[in-house]
Amino acid sequence: MQIGIFGTGMVGRVLSAALVAKGHAVMLGTRDPRATAARREPDRYTGESFADWTTAHPTVRLGTYADAAAFGGIVMNATSGHGSLPAVTAAGSALDGKILIDIANPLDFSKGMPPSLFVGITDSLGEQIQRATPKARVVKSLNTIAAPLMANPRALAAGDHTMFVAGDDESAKTTVTTFLRDELGWTDVIDIGGIEASRATESLLLPWARLFGLFGSPMLAFKVVR
């Protein structure tokens, strides 16, 4: 499968490395591929520069957001919350008809930690992305956990935790659920409704951030027990 991923930060790197290891072809999308490829400052989370990371992962391609959208049979938005709308806008019509898995969260760090949300309650980033790309099939998922767990849920509690999907296109949600299970190892996936349900999953980042501060580790997840 060909997969396009918007964003070259930690989330994009973790997902692309995992998917390439599964035999998929991946293209990372960025605003300026030439500038991104030359980036040598260390990542604040991993300490590794993007240039060094690409040397270790030579099969991962790099292009513009539109390039990555055109390349991917499935596209994943792994940009920051503030970068999401510019990214999908830049991709333009290349997203038409595509499944877009939106992983981003509208986190606002302007007042320090823990973060708040710059949109919520009556709207969500997932809904804003769907409105900005009306011909894309947006499915919100993977946004309630840290990057290492996205591609390896068994790294915590043997994978015994829950992932959510939300979106207006039922066929797209079915495809994403299968993708999560077969390609990323998720066994407990719950469809919680239309794209407006992004309001709920994005809001889960508020208790998640508090727990991160309390325990000092991002290895946290939610489990639905019924």
Short mmCIF file of C-alpha atoms in Angstrom, two decimals:
data_model
loop_
_atom_site.label_atom_id
_atom_site.label_comp_id
_atom_site.label_asym_id
_atom_site.label_seq_id
_atom_site.Cartn_x
_atom_site.Cartn_y
_atom_site.Cartn_z
CA MET A 1 0.00 0.00 0.00
CA GLN A 2 1.11 3.58 -0.63
CA ILE A 3 0.62 5.88 2.34
CA GLY A 4 1.04 9.64 2.53
CA ILE A 5 1.76 11.23 5.89
CA PHE A 6 1.56 14.97 6.54
CA GLY A 7 4.21 16.07 9.03
CA THR A 8 7.86 15.22 9.62
CA GLY A 9 7.93 15.39 13.40
CA MET A 10 7.96 12.53 15.88
CA VAL A 11 4.50 11.18 14.97
CA GLY A 12 5.18 11.17 11.25
CA ARG A 13 8.56 9.54 11.77
CA VAL A 14 7.28 6.81 14.08
CA LEU A 15 4.37 5.91 11.81
CA SER A 16 6.37 5.99 8.60
CA ALA A 17 9.14 3.79 10.02
CA ALA A 18 6.60 1.27 11.29
CA LEU A 19 4.66 1.19 8.04
CA VAL A 20 7.78 0.83 5.89
CA ALA A 21 8.81 -2.07 8.13
CA LYS A 22 5.46 -3.68 7.27
CA GLY A 23 6.27 -3.41 3.57
CA HIS A 24 4.36 -0.25 2.69
CA ALA A 25 5.64 2.66 0.61
CA VAL A 26 5.50 5.96 2.49
CA MET A 27 5.86 9.61 1.49
CA LEU A 28 6.11 12.32 4.12
CA GLY A 29 4.54 15.63 3.20
CA THR A 30 5.96 18.98 4.27
CA ARG A 31 5.64 22.62 3.26
CA ASP A 32 9.17 22.93 1.84
CA PRO A 33 10.80 19.54 1.10
CA ARG A 34 14.21 21.00 0.33
CA ALA A 35 14.39 22.94 3.60
CA THR A 36 13.07 19.97 5.57
CA ALA A 37 15.62 17.58 4.04
CA ALA A 38 18.43 19.92 5.07
CA ARG A 39 17.25 20.26 8.65
CA ARG A 40 20.05 19.34 11.04
CA GLU A 41 18.83 20.69 14.35
CA PRO A 42 17.98 17.92 16.83
CA ASP A 43 14.35 17.03 17.36
CA ARG A 44 13.23 18.19 20.82
CA TYR A 45 11.75 14.79 21.64
CA THR A 46 14.24 12.34 20.15
CA GLY A 47 17.40 14.43 19.84
CA GLU A 48 17.80 13.21 16.24
CA SER A 49 17.84 15.61 13.30
CA PHE A 50 15.58 15.00 10.33
CA ALA A 51 18.62 14.67 8.07
CA ASP A 52 20.04 11.91 10.28
CA TRP A 53 16.65 10.22 10.51
CA THR A 54 16.26 10.10 6.72
CA THR A 55 19.73 8.59 6.42
CA ALA A 56 18.53 5.77 8.68
CA HIS A 57 15.25 5.44 6.74
CA PRO A 58 16.27 5.89 3.08
CA THR A 59 13.11 4.38 1.57
CA VAL A 60 10.79 7.01 3.10
CA ARG A 61 10.11 9.60 0.41
CA LEU A 62 9.68 13.32 0.94
CA GLY A 63 7.43 15.71 -0.96
CA THR A 64 5.00 18.55 -0.59
CA TYR A 65 1.65 18.07 1.12
CA ALA A 66 0.04 17.80 -2.31
CA ASP A 67 2.65 15.24 -3.38
CA ALA A 68 2.00 13.09 -0.30
CA ALA A 69 -1.77 13.33 -0.75
CA ALA A 70 -1.52 12.28 -4.41
CA PHE A 71 0.87 9.44 -3.50
CA GLY A 72 -1.17 7.88 -0.71
CA GLY A 73 -4.01 5.43 -1.08
CA ILE A 74 -4.51 6.41 2.55
CA VAL A 75 -3.32 9.76 3.91
CA MET A 76 -2.52 10.51 7.55
CA ASN A 77 -2.41 13.98 9.10
CA ALA A 78 0.39 13.97 11.66
CA THR A 79 0.99 17.72 11.74
CA SER A 80 0.64 19.88 14.84
CA GLY A 81 -2.83 21.20 15.53
CA HIS A 82 -1.92 24.68 14.36
CA GLY A 83 -0.33 23.26 11.21
CA SER A 84 -3.22 21.02 10.18
CA LEU A 85 -5.47 23.41 8.27
CA PRO A 86 -2.55 24.95 6.34
CA ALA A 87 -1.39 21.43 5.43
CA VAL A 88 -4.73 20.17 4.14
CA THR A 89 -5.33 23.46 2.35
CA ALA A 90 -1.95 23.15 0.64
CA ALA A 91 -2.80 19.59 -0.43
CA GLY A 92 -5.91 20.91 -2.16
CA SER A 93 -7.72 18.69 -4.62
CA ALA A 94 -5.13 15.92 -4.21
CA LEU A 95 -7.17 14.90 -1.16
CA ASP A 96 -10.42 14.54 -3.10
CA GLY A 97 -11.88 11.09 -2.48
CA LYS A 98 -9.00 10.08 -0.21
CA ILE A 99 -9.31 8.66 3.27
CA LEU A 100 -7.59 11.15 5.59
CA ILE A 101 -6.80 9.78 9.06
CA ASP A 102 -6.60 12.87 11.27
CA ILE A 103 -4.28 12.33 14.23
CA ALA A 104 -3.78 15.98 15.18
CA ASN A 105 -5.00 17.70 18.33
CA PRO A 106 -5.84 21.40 18.85
CA LEU A 107 -3.38 21.84 21.69
CA ASP A 108 -2.69 25.35 22.95
CA PHE A 109 0.58 25.73 24.88
CA SER A 110 0.46 29.54 25.00
CA LYS A 111 -0.08 29.54 28.76
CA GLY A 112 2.35 26.73 29.49
CA MET A 113 1.65 23.27 30.79
CA PRO A 114 -0.73 21.57 30.94
CA PRO A 115 -2.07 22.70 27.56
CA SER A 116 -5.62 23.77 26.79
CA LEU A 117 -7.48 23.40 23.48
CA PHE A 118 -7.77 26.18 20.92
CA VAL A 119 -11.06 24.72 19.69
CA GLY A 120 -13.55 22.53 21.50
CA ILE A 121 -17.01 21.93 23.01
CA THR A 122 -19.03 23.17 20.00
CA ASP A 123 -16.46 22.39 17.30
CA SER A 124 -13.30 20.35 16.80
CA LEU A 125 -10.18 20.29 14.69
CA GLY A 126 -11.47 17.14 13.01
CA GLU A 127 -14.62 18.96 11.91
CA GLN A 128 -12.63 21.97 10.72
CA ILE A 129 -10.45 19.70 8.59
CA GLN A 130 -13.51 18.00 7.10
CA ARG A 131 -15.03 21.38 6.26
CA ALA A 132 -11.74 22.52 4.70
CA THR A 133 -11.54 19.35 2.58
CA PRO A 134 -15.19 18.51 1.85
CA LYS A 135 -14.33 15.87 -0.75
CA ALA A 136 -11.93 14.01 1.55
CA ARG A 137 -13.17 11.21 3.82
CA VAL A 138 -11.85 12.33 7.20
CA VAL A 139 -11.59 9.81 10.05
CA LYS A 140 -10.36 10.98 13.44
CA SER A 141 -8.21 8.39 15.19
CA LEU A 142 -4.90 7.74 16.99
CA ASN A 143 -5.05 11.18 18.63
CA THR A 144 -5.55 9.96 22.21
CA ILE A 145 -2.10 8.41 22.72
CA ALA A 146 1.59 9.18 22.32
CA ALA A 147 3.43 8.36 19.10
CA PRO A 148 5.22 5.20 20.34
CA LEU A 149 1.88 3.53 21.10
CA MET A 150 0.28 4.45 17.77
CA ALA A 151 2.40 1.92 15.91
CA ASN A 152 2.97 -0.46 18.81
CA PRO A 153 -0.05 -0.69 21.14
CA ARG A 154 1.39 -3.80 22.79
CA ALA A 155 4.11 -1.65 24.35
CA LEU A 156 1.57 -0.82 27.08
CA ALA A 157 -0.56 -3.36 28.97
CA ALA A 158 -0.04 -5.93 26.21
CA GLY A 159 -2.20 -3.78 23.95
CA ASP A 160 -5.25 -4.00 26.20
CA HIS A 161 -6.55 -0.48 25.60
CA THR A 162 -9.00 1.23 23.29
CA MET A 163 -8.70 3.23 20.08
CA PHE A 164 -11.55 5.34 18.70
CA VAL A 165 -12.61 6.20 15.17
CA ALA A 166 -14.97 9.03 14.24
CA GLY A 167 -16.10 10.19 10.81
CA ASP A 168 -19.06 10.75 8.55
CA ASP A 169 -18.12 8.17 5.91
CA GLU A 170 -19.01 4.67 7.14
CA SER A 171 -16.94 2.91 4.48
CA ALA A 172 -13.89 5.01 5.37
CA LYS A 173 -14.27 4.14 9.05
CA THR A 174 -14.46 0.44 8.19
CA THR A 175 -11.29 0.73 6.11
CA VAL A 176 -9.48 2.65 8.87
CA THR A 177 -10.55 0.13 11.51
CA THR A 178 -9.10 -2.67 9.38
CA PHE A 179 -5.93 -0.63 8.82
CA LEU A 180 -5.51 -0.05 12.54
CA ARG A 181 -5.92 -3.73 13.28
CA ASP A 182 -3.93 -5.26 10.44
CA GLU A 183 -1.13 -2.72 10.03
CA LEU A 184 -0.68 -1.19 13.49
CA GLY A 185 -1.82 -3.98 15.80
CA TRP A 186 -4.92 -2.47 17.43
CA THR A 187 -7.40 -5.07 18.68
CA ASP A 188 -9.96 -2.86 20.48
CA VAL A 189 -11.31 -0.23 18.06
CA ILE A 190 -14.61 1.55 18.75
CA ASP A 191 -16.59 3.61 16.26
CA ILE A 192 -18.04 6.48 18.30
CA GLY A 193 -19.96 8.25 15.54
CA GLY A 194 -19.65 11.06 13.04
CA ILE A 195 -16.82 13.55 12.70
CA GLU A 196 -18.42 15.70 15.42
CA ALA A 197 -17.32 13.00 17.87
CA SER A 198 -13.83 14.43 17.39
CA ARG A 199 -14.90 16.91 20.06
CA ALA A 200 -14.90 14.04 22.55
CA THR A 201 -11.64 12.38 21.57
CA GLU A 202 -9.75 15.68 21.26
CA SER A 203 -11.00 16.62 24.73
CA LEU A 204 -9.45 13.42 26.10
CA LEU A 205 -6.10 15.15 25.68
CA LEU A 206 -6.91 17.33 28.70
CA PRO A 207 -6.94 14.48 31.24
CA TRP A 208 -4.18 12.75 29.26
CA ALA A 209 -1.90 15.78 29.69
CA ARG A 210 -2.69 15.94 33.41
CA LEU A 211 -1.83 12.27 33.81
CA PHE A 212 1.37 12.76 31.84
CA GLY A 213 2.37 15.47 34.31
CA LEU A 214 1.41 13.31 37.26
CA PHE A 215 3.22 10.15 36.19
CA GLY A 216 6.01 11.70 34.16
CA SER A 217 5.47 9.37 31.21
CA PRO A 218 3.51 9.58 27.94
CA MET A 219 2.86 5.84 27.99
CA LEU A 220 -0.81 6.28 28.83
CA ALA A 221 -3.98 5.09 27.14
CA PHE A 222 -7.73 4.81 27.68
CA LYS A 223 -9.64 1.56 28.04
CA VAL A 224 -13.41 1.22 27.63
CA VAL A 225 -14.81 -1.39 30.00
CA ARG A 226 -18.45 -2.41 29.62
#
